[in-house]
PDB file of C-alpha atoms in Angstrom:
ATOM      1  CA  MET A  65      -0.143   0.154   0.019  1.00 82.00           C
ATOM      2  CA  LYS A  66       2.807   2.320   1.020  1.00 84.00           C
ATOM      3  CA  ARG A  67       4.179   1.550  -2.655  1.00 87.00           C
ATOM      4  CA  ALA A  68       0.989   1.835  -4.434  1.00 88.00           C
ATOM      5  CA  VAL A  69       0.798   5.765  -2.891  1.00 86.00           C
ATOM      6  CA  ASP A  70       4.029   6.903  -3.596  1.00 87.00           C
ATOM      7  CA  THR A  71       4.123   5.507  -6.386  1.00 89.00           C
ATOM      8  CA  GLU A  72       1.126   7.279  -8.185  1.00 88.00           C
ATOM      9  CA  ARG A  73      -0.506   9.511  -5.522  1.00 83.00           C
ATOM     10  CA  ARG A  74      -4.102   9.798  -6.608  1.00 85.00           C
ATOM     11  CA  ALA A  75      -6.539  10.460  -4.405  1.00 82.00           C
ATOM     12  CA  GLY A  76      -9.176   8.534  -2.778  1.00 82.00           C
ATOM     13  CA  ARG A  77      -7.303   4.826  -4.026  1.00 85.00           C
ATOM     14  CA  PHE A  78      -8.135   3.233  -0.589  1.00 87.00           C
ATOM     15  CA  ILE A  79     -10.265   2.990   2.171  1.00 84.00           C
ATOM     16  CA  LEU A  80      -8.177   1.570   4.952  1.00 81.00           C
ATOM     17  CA  THR A  81      -9.897  -0.236   8.308  1.00 76.00           C
ATOM     18  CA  GLY A  82      -9.176  -1.763  11.276  1.00 64.00           C
ATOM     19  CA  SER A  83      -6.101  -0.952  13.363  1.00 59.00           C
ATOM     20  CA  VAL A  84      -5.511   2.089  15.762  1.00 57.00           C
ATOM     21  CA  ARG A  85      -1.764   1.040  15.583  1.00 52.00           C
ATOM     22  CA  SER A  86      -0.500   4.255  14.665  1.00 50.00           C
ATOM     23  CA  ASP A  87      -1.852   6.340  18.321  1.00 55.00           C
ATOM     24  CA  VAL A  88       0.014   3.319  20.362  1.00 52.00           C
ATOM     25  CA  ASP A  89       3.466   2.864  18.346  1.00 55.00           C
ATOM     26  CA  PRO A  90       3.721   6.037  15.854  1.00 55.00           C
ATOM     27  CA  VAL A  91       6.880   5.300  14.961  1.00 59.00           C
ATOM     28  CA  LEU A  92       6.160   2.226  13.132  1.00 63.00           C
ATOM     29  CA  TRP A  93       2.971   4.279  11.882  1.00 67.00           C
ATOM     30  CA  PRO A  94       3.891   4.639   7.389  1.00 74.00           C
ATOM     31  CA  GLY A  95       0.739   6.390   7.332  1.00 75.00           C
ATOM     32  CA  THR A  96       1.623  10.065   7.922  1.00 75.00           C
ATOM     33  CA  GLY A  97       1.705  11.970   4.705  1.00 78.00           C
ATOM     34  CA  ARG A  98       0.216   9.097   2.983  1.00 82.00           C
ATOM     35  CA  LEU A  99      -3.452   9.231   4.682  1.00 82.00           C
ATOM     36  CA  ILE A 100      -5.964  11.447   6.249  1.00 83.00           C
ATOM     37  CA  ARG A 101      -7.768   9.930   9.174  1.00 80.00           C
ATOM     38  CA  ILE A 102     -11.446  10.120   9.153  1.00 80.00           C
ATOM     39  CA  ALA A 103     -13.495   9.479  13.289  1.00 77.00           C
ATOM     40  CA  MET A 104     -15.384   5.737  12.660  1.00 79.00           C
ATOM     41  CA  HIS A 105     -18.505   5.955  15.197  1.00 84.00           C
ATOM     42  CA  PRO A 106     -20.924   2.967  16.713  1.00 89.00           C
ATOM     43  CA  MET A 107     -23.283   1.796  13.465  1.00 88.00           C
ATOM     44  CA  THR A 108     -26.513   4.091  13.791  1.00 85.00           C
ATOM     45  CA  VAL A 109     -30.007   3.214  14.533  1.00 83.00           C
ATOM     46  CA  SER A 110     -31.024   3.863  11.242  1.00 79.00           C
ATOM     47  CA  GLU A 111     -27.634   2.180   9.661  1.00 80.00           C
ATOM     48  CA  GLN A 112     -28.346  -1.289  11.272  1.00 84.00           C
ATOM     49  CA  LEU A 113     -31.293  -1.551   9.939  1.00 77.00           C
ATOM     50  CA  ALA A 114     -30.640  -0.486   6.517  1.00 73.00           C
ATOM     51  CA  VAL A 115     -28.129  -3.426   6.632  1.00 71.00           C
ATOM     52  CA  ARG A 116     -30.341  -6.273   7.295  1.00 66.00           C
ATOM     53  CA  SER A 117     -31.982  -5.023   4.608  1.00 62.00           C
ATOM     54  CA  ARG A 118     -29.431  -5.006   2.235  1.00 58.00           C
ATOM     55  CA  PHE A 119     -29.574  -1.990   0.422  1.00 57.00           C
ATOM     56  CA  PHE A 120     -26.779  -0.493   3.035  1.00 58.00           C
ATOM     57  CA  VAL A 121     -23.552  -0.052   0.884  1.00 60.00           C
ATOM     58  CA  SER A 122     -25.878   0.975  -2.558  1.00 64.00           C
ATOM     59  CA  GLY A 123     -27.503   3.494  -0.242  1.00 65.00           C
ATOM     60  CA  LEU A 124     -24.142   4.814   1.370  1.00 64.00           C
ATOM     61  CA  LEU A 125     -22.516   5.255  -2.322  1.00 66.00           C
ATOM     62  CA  ALA A 126     -25.794   6.739  -3.972  1.00 68.00           C
ATOM     63  CA  CYS A 127     -25.949   8.983  -1.224  1.00 69.00           C
ATOM     64  CA  GLU A 128     -29.618   8.444  -0.153  1.00 66.00           C
ATOM     65  CA  PRO A 129     -30.975   9.328   2.752  1.00 65.00           C
ATOM     66  CA  MET A 130     -31.501   6.484   5.348  1.00 60.00           C
ATOM     67  CA  SER A 131     -35.841   6.105   6.929  1.00 61.00           C
ATOM     68  CA  LEU A 132     -36.608   6.391  10.254  1.00 59.00           C
ATOM     69  CA  PRO A 133     -38.361   3.279  11.367  1.00 60.00           C
ATOM     70  CA  SER A 134     -41.933   2.882  11.044  1.00 67.00           C
ATOM     71  CA  ASP A 135     -42.868   1.442  14.611  1.00 72.00           C
ATOM     72  CA  ARG A 136     -41.099   3.610  17.388  1.00 77.00           C
ATOM     73  CA  PRO A 137     -39.887   1.261  20.307  1.00 80.00           C
ATOM     74  CA  ASP A 138     -41.562   2.376  24.282  1.00 83.00           C
ATOM     75  CA  LEU A 139     -38.962   2.515  26.798  1.00 83.00           C
ATOM     76  CA  ARG A 140     -37.477  -0.894  27.578  1.00 85.00           C
ATOM     77  CA  GLY A 141     -36.747  -1.397  23.477  1.00 86.00           C
ATOM     78  CA  TYR A 142     -35.100   1.863  23.343  1.00 87.00           C
ATOM     79  CA  VAL A 143     -32.786   1.008  26.243  1.00 88.00           C
ATOM     80  CA  GLU A 144     -32.855  -2.829  24.602  1.00 90.00           C
ATOM     81  CA  ILE A 145     -31.981   0.033  21.486  1.00 89.00           C
ATOM     82  CA  ALA A 146     -29.297   1.119  23.524  1.00 90.00           C
ATOM     83  CA  LEU A 147     -28.025  -1.681  24.713  1.00 92.00           C
ATOM     84  CA  ARG A 148     -27.007  -3.654  21.521  1.00 93.00           C
ATOM     85  CA  GLY A 149     -24.959  -1.136  20.354  1.00 94.00           C
ATOM     86  CA  GLY A 150     -23.106   0.058  16.847  1.00 93.00           C
ATOM     87  CA  PHE A 151     -20.850  -2.256  16.581  1.00 93.00           C
ATOM     88  CA  PRO A 152     -21.066  -4.384  14.069  1.00 90.00           C
ATOM     89  CA  GLU A 153     -21.148  -8.080  14.916  1.00 92.00           C
ATOM     90  CA  PRO A 154     -22.811  -7.434  17.655  1.00 93.00           C
ATOM     91  CA  ALA A 155     -25.389  -5.000  17.134  1.00 92.00           C
ATOM     92  CA  ILE A 156     -27.141  -6.567  13.444  1.00 90.00           C
ATOM     93  CA  GLU A 157     -25.525 -10.556  14.022  1.00 90.00           C
ATOM     94  CA  LEU A 158     -25.568 -11.445  17.288  1.00 92.00           C
ATOM     95  CA  THR A 159     -28.378 -11.595  20.413  1.00 91.00           C
ATOM     96  CA  GLY A 160     -29.255 -12.896  24.151  1.00 90.00           C
ATOM     97  CA  ARG A 161     -25.893 -14.117  25.546  1.00 91.00           C
ATOM     98  CA  VAL A 162     -23.907 -14.505  22.626  1.00 94.00           C
ATOM     99  CA  ARG A 163     -24.333 -10.603  22.531  1.00 94.00           C
ATOM    100  CA  ASP A 164     -23.316 -10.077  25.851  1.00 92.00           C
ATOM    101  CA  GLY A 165     -20.427 -13.224  25.732  1.00 93.00           C
ATOM    102  CA  TRP A 166     -19.362 -10.657  23.239  1.00 95.00           C
ATOM    103  CA  PHE A 167     -19.174  -7.439  24.906  1.00 94.00           C
ATOM    104  CA  ASP A 168     -17.343  -9.620  27.911  1.00 92.00           C
ATOM    105  CA  SER A 169     -14.114 -10.665  25.608  1.00 92.00           C
ATOM    106  CA  TYR A 170     -13.995  -6.979  24.198  1.00 91.00           C
ATOM    107  CA  LEU A 171     -13.569  -5.486  27.873  1.00 90.00           C
ATOM    108  CA  ASP A 172     -11.537  -8.373  28.551  1.00 88.00           C
ATOM    109  CA  GLN A 173      -9.030  -7.971  25.096  1.00 86.00           C
ATOM    110  CA  LEU A 174      -9.429  -3.959  26.083  1.00 84.00           C
ATOM    111  CA  LEU A 175      -8.265  -4.205  29.568  1.00 82.00           C
ATOM    112  CA  THR A 176      -5.365  -6.352  29.090  1.00 77.00           C
ATOM    113  CA  HIS A 177      -3.628  -4.014  26.087  1.00 60.00           C
ATOM    114  CA  GLU A 178      -0.057  -4.354  26.438  1.00 49.00           C
ATOM    115  CA  ARG A 179       0.935  -1.293  26.128  1.00 53.00           C
ATOM    116  CA  ALA A 180      -1.500  -0.089  29.523  1.00 52.00           C
ATOM    117  CA  THR A 181      -0.448  -3.738  31.210  1.00 50.00           C
ATOM    118  CA  GLY A 182       3.035  -4.145  30.952  1.00 52.00           C
ATOM    119  CA  ARG A 183       1.582  -7.431  31.321  1.00 51.00           C
ATOM    120  CA  ASN A 184       1.389  -6.891  34.664  1.00 50.00           C
ATOM    121  CA  SER A 185      -1.658  -8.071  36.217  1.00 50.00           C
ATOM    122  CA  ARG A 186      -1.955  -5.676  38.932  1.00 56.00           C
ATOM    123  CA  ASP A 187      -2.218  -2.836  36.556  1.00 74.00           C
ATOM    124  CA  ARG A 188      -5.253  -4.820  34.055  1.00 76.00           C
ATOM    125  CA  LEU A 189      -7.160  -4.342  37.029  1.00 83.00           C
ATOM    126  CA  ARG A 190      -6.635  -0.739  38.031  1.00 87.00           C
ATOM    127  CA  LEU A 191      -7.046  -0.375  34.448  1.00 89.00           C
ATOM    128  CA  ALA A 192     -10.541  -2.173  34.957  1.00 88.00           C
ATOM    129  CA  GLU A 193     -11.677   0.028  38.157  1.00 89.00           C
ATOM    130  CA  PHE A 194     -10.684   2.970  36.191  1.00 92.00           C
ATOM    131  CA  PHE A 195     -12.508   1.840  32.799  1.00 92.00           C
ATOM    132  CA  GLN A 196     -15.531   1.269  35.367  1.00 91.00           C
ATOM    133  CA  ALA A 197     -15.657   4.702  36.916  1.00 92.00           C
ATOM    134  CA  TYR A 198     -16.051   6.345  33.634  1.00 93.00           C
ATOM    135  CA  ALA A 199     -18.394   4.424  32.129  1.00 93.00           C
ATOM    136  CA  LEU A 200     -20.330   4.842  35.651  1.00 91.00           C
ATOM    137  CA  ASN A 201     -19.819   8.906  35.030  1.00 89.00           C
ATOM    138  CA  SER A 202     -20.107   8.396  31.400  1.00 90.00           C
ATOM    139  CA  ALA A 203     -21.900  11.728  29.976  1.00 87.00           C
ATOM    140  CA  GLY A 204     -21.693  13.271  32.744  1.00 80.00           C
ATOM    141  CA  VAL A 205     -19.810  16.470  34.285  1.00 80.00           C
ATOM    142  CA  VAL A 206     -18.090  14.893  36.928  1.00 81.00           C
ATOM    143  CA  LYS A 207     -14.417  16.186  38.526  1.00 83.00           C
ATOM    144  CA  GLU A 208     -11.185  14.902  37.139  1.00 86.00           C
ATOM    145  CA  LYS A 209      -9.802  13.838  41.082  1.00 88.00           C
ATOM    146  CA  THR A 210     -13.236  12.685  41.155  1.00 88.00           C
ATOM    147  CA  LEU A 211     -13.208   9.922  38.325  1.00 88.00           C
ATOM    148  CA  TYR A 212      -9.246   8.846  39.554  1.00 89.00           C
ATOM    149  CA  GLN A 213      -9.989   9.035  43.257  1.00 91.00           C
ATOM    150  CA  ALA A 214     -13.509   6.432  42.217  1.00 89.00           C
ATOM    151  CA  ALA A 215     -10.527   4.345  40.741  1.00 88.00           C
ATOM    152  CA  GLY A 216      -7.499   4.273  43.013  1.00 89.00           C
ATOM    153  CA  LEU A 217      -5.503   6.078  41.446  1.00 92.00           C
ATOM    154  CA  ASP A 218      -3.030   9.703  41.728  1.00 92.00           C
ATOM    155  CA  ARG A 219      -3.474  11.626  38.854  1.00 92.00           C
ATOM    156  CA  ARG A 220      -1.013  11.055  35.987  1.00 91.00           C
ATOM    157  CA  THR A 221      -1.989   7.640  35.837  1.00 90.00           C
ATOM    158  CA  SER A 222      -5.448   8.121  35.134  1.00 91.00           C
ATOM    159  CA  LEU A 223      -4.594  10.216  32.850  1.00 90.00           C
ATOM    160  CA  ALA A 224      -2.112   7.770  31.282  1.00 88.00           C
ATOM    161  CA  TYR A 225      -5.185   5.372  31.343  1.00 90.00           C
ATOM    162  CA  ALA A 226      -7.560   8.426  29.795  1.00 90.00           C
ATOM    163  CA  GLY A 227      -5.208   8.703  27.097  1.00 88.00           C
ATOM    164  CA  LEU A 228      -4.955   5.203  26.338  1.00 86.00           C
ATOM    165  CA  LEU A 229      -8.909   4.229  25.915  1.00 89.00           C
ATOM    166  CA  GLY A 230      -9.360   7.700  23.888  1.00 87.00           C
ATOM    167  CA  ASP A 231      -6.437   6.148  21.355  1.00 81.00           C
ATOM    168  CA  LEU A 232      -8.295   3.058  21.123  1.00 82.00           C
ATOM    169  CA  GLY A 233     -11.262   4.630  20.343  1.00 85.00           C
ATOM    170  CA  VAL A 234     -13.776   3.638  23.427  1.00 90.00           C
ATOM    171  CA  ILE A 235     -14.092   6.433  25.112  1.00 92.00           C
ATOM    172  CA  ALA A 236     -14.942  10.300  23.663  1.00 89.00           C
ATOM    173  CA  GLU A 237     -14.387  13.506  26.163  1.00 86.00           C
ATOM    174  CA  PHE A 238     -16.349  16.933  24.678  1.00 82.00           C
ATOM    175  CA  PRO A 239     -15.436  20.075  25.612  1.00 76.00           C
ATOM    176  CA  ALA A 240     -18.286  22.225  27.387  1.00 71.00           C
ATOM    177  CA  TRP A 241     -19.591  24.229  25.242  1.00 68.00           C
ATOM    178  CA  ASN A 242     -19.645  28.455  27.219  1.00 61.00           C
ATOM    179  CA  SER A 243     -19.637  31.849  25.486  1.00 57.00           C
ATOM    180  CA  ASN A 244     -18.994  35.568  27.639  1.00 56.00           C
ATOM    181  CA  ARG A 245     -22.640  35.935  27.668  1.00 57.00           C
ATOM    182  CA  LEU A 246     -23.201  32.739  28.983  1.00 55.00           C
ATOM    183  CA  LYS A 247     -20.615  32.365  31.703  1.00 58.00           C
ATOM    184  CA  ARG A 248     -22.106  30.129  34.860  1.00 54.00           C
ATOM    185  CA  LEU A 249     -22.376  26.817  32.297  1.00 55.00           C
ATOM    186  CA  ALA A 250     -20.645  24.278  33.685  1.00 53.00           C
ATOM    187  CA  ARG A 251     -16.529  24.659  32.013  1.00 64.00           C
ATOM    188  CA  GLY A 252     -16.197  20.398  32.483  1.00 70.00           C
ATOM    189  CA  SER A 253     -15.991  18.324  29.976  1.00 77.00           C
ATOM    190  CA  LYS A 254     -18.239  15.216  29.253  1.00 85.00           C
ATOM    191  CA  ARG A 255     -17.027  12.187  29.397  1.00 89.00           C
ATOM    192  CA  TYR A 256     -18.866   9.082  27.501  1.00 92.00           C
ATOM    193  CA  VAL A 257     -17.953   5.689  26.558  1.00 94.00           C
ATOM    194  CA  ALA A 258     -18.474   5.609  22.857  1.00 92.00           C
ATOM    195  CA  ASP A 259     -20.962   2.923  22.126  1.00 94.00           C
ATOM    196  CA  THR A 260     -23.534   2.230  24.648  1.00 93.00           C
ATOM    197  CA  GLY A 261     -23.069  -1.559  24.624  1.00 94.00           C
ATOM    198  CA  LEU A 262     -19.659  -1.199  25.794  1.00 93.00           C
ATOM    199  CA  TRP A 263     -21.349   0.912  28.452  1.00 93.00           C
ATOM    200  CA  GLY A 264     -23.317  -1.415  29.814  1.00 92.00           C
ATOM    201  CA  SER A 265     -21.797  -4.632  29.683  1.00 92.00           C
ATOM    202  CA  ALA A 266     -18.955  -2.453  32.079  1.00 91.00           C
ATOM    203  CA  VAL A 267     -21.490  -1.482  34.276  1.00 90.00           C
ATOM    204  CA  SER A 268     -23.029  -4.763  34.459  1.00 88.00           C
ATOM    205  CA  VAL A 269     -27.179  -3.780  33.704  1.00 86.00           C
ATOM    206  CA  ASP A 270     -29.730  -5.031  31.665  1.00 82.00           C
ATOM    207  CA  SER A 271     -33.041  -3.645  29.948  1.00 77.00           C
ATOM    208  CA  GLY A 272     -34.741  -4.460  32.887  1.00 76.00           C
ATOM    209  CA  SER A 273     -32.325  -3.399  35.854  1.00 74.00           C
ATOM    210  CA  VAL A 274     -31.997  -0.444  33.506  1.00 65.00           C
ATOM    211  CA  THR A 275     -36.445   0.787  33.442  1.00 57.00           C
ATOM    212  CA  ARG A 276     -37.167  -0.582  36.942  1.00 58.00           C
ATOM    213  CA  PRO A 277     -38.032   3.040  38.947  1.00 52.00           C
ATOM    214  CA  SER A 278     -36.236   1.963  41.964  1.00 49.00           C
ATOM    215  CA  LEU A 279     -32.897   2.440  39.674  1.00 45.00           C
ATOM    216  CA  TRP A 280     -34.052   5.907  39.032  1.00 43.00           C
ATOM    217  CA  LEU A 281     -35.612   6.944  42.256  1.00 41.00           C
ATOM    218  CA  ARG A 282     -31.307   5.418  43.741  1.00 43.00           C
ATOM    219  CA  SER A 283     -29.757   7.325  41.125  1.00 42.00           C
ATOM    220  CA  GLY A 284     -32.220  10.669  41.530  1.00 41.00           C
ATOM    221  CA  TYR A 285     -33.783  11.182  38.603  1.00 36.00           C
TER     222      TYR A 285
END
């Protein structure tokens, strides 16, 4: 691929997907100056429905808008859709315990990443605790100190783990929106687990537990 691009520098010849190796081992990455990075996000519900109808790729290439489903789900249905996530395989092909096992396995492999753990089981446990604390605060505004203390870490380790998980594409932080006219708005970043199915696995919830009124009362909602 590198030779082909260097030989003929014409744009749009290749689409590369997959590894985040460029962030983990930047010294070995040959894509700098040759590739343009495009952010990939979990699939939307419309995309999942289109894939099931087998018209997704042709519609995408033709820039055709995707229609919303005609039958709208109830609260439990919405939660089930969210916990299905947006990774193609669990969202489209897997159900029930098989899907749960996929997410558990994904998390297990994610948290044993060589760069994060250094092949140290203690570091693996610390990263798992950090990710769980992060997931429990997903979509919220929480102080950095609160987050790393909940995981039993110091600030330096917390920042290193957040950087790693961000490089791997499983968390995302969005800066606070504020202006001179609205100075009282919270200025802390909002932290998210990038995929709702992965979030559900990390905090061990299902549609039944999320939709029970007692859970919302305990959470203060």
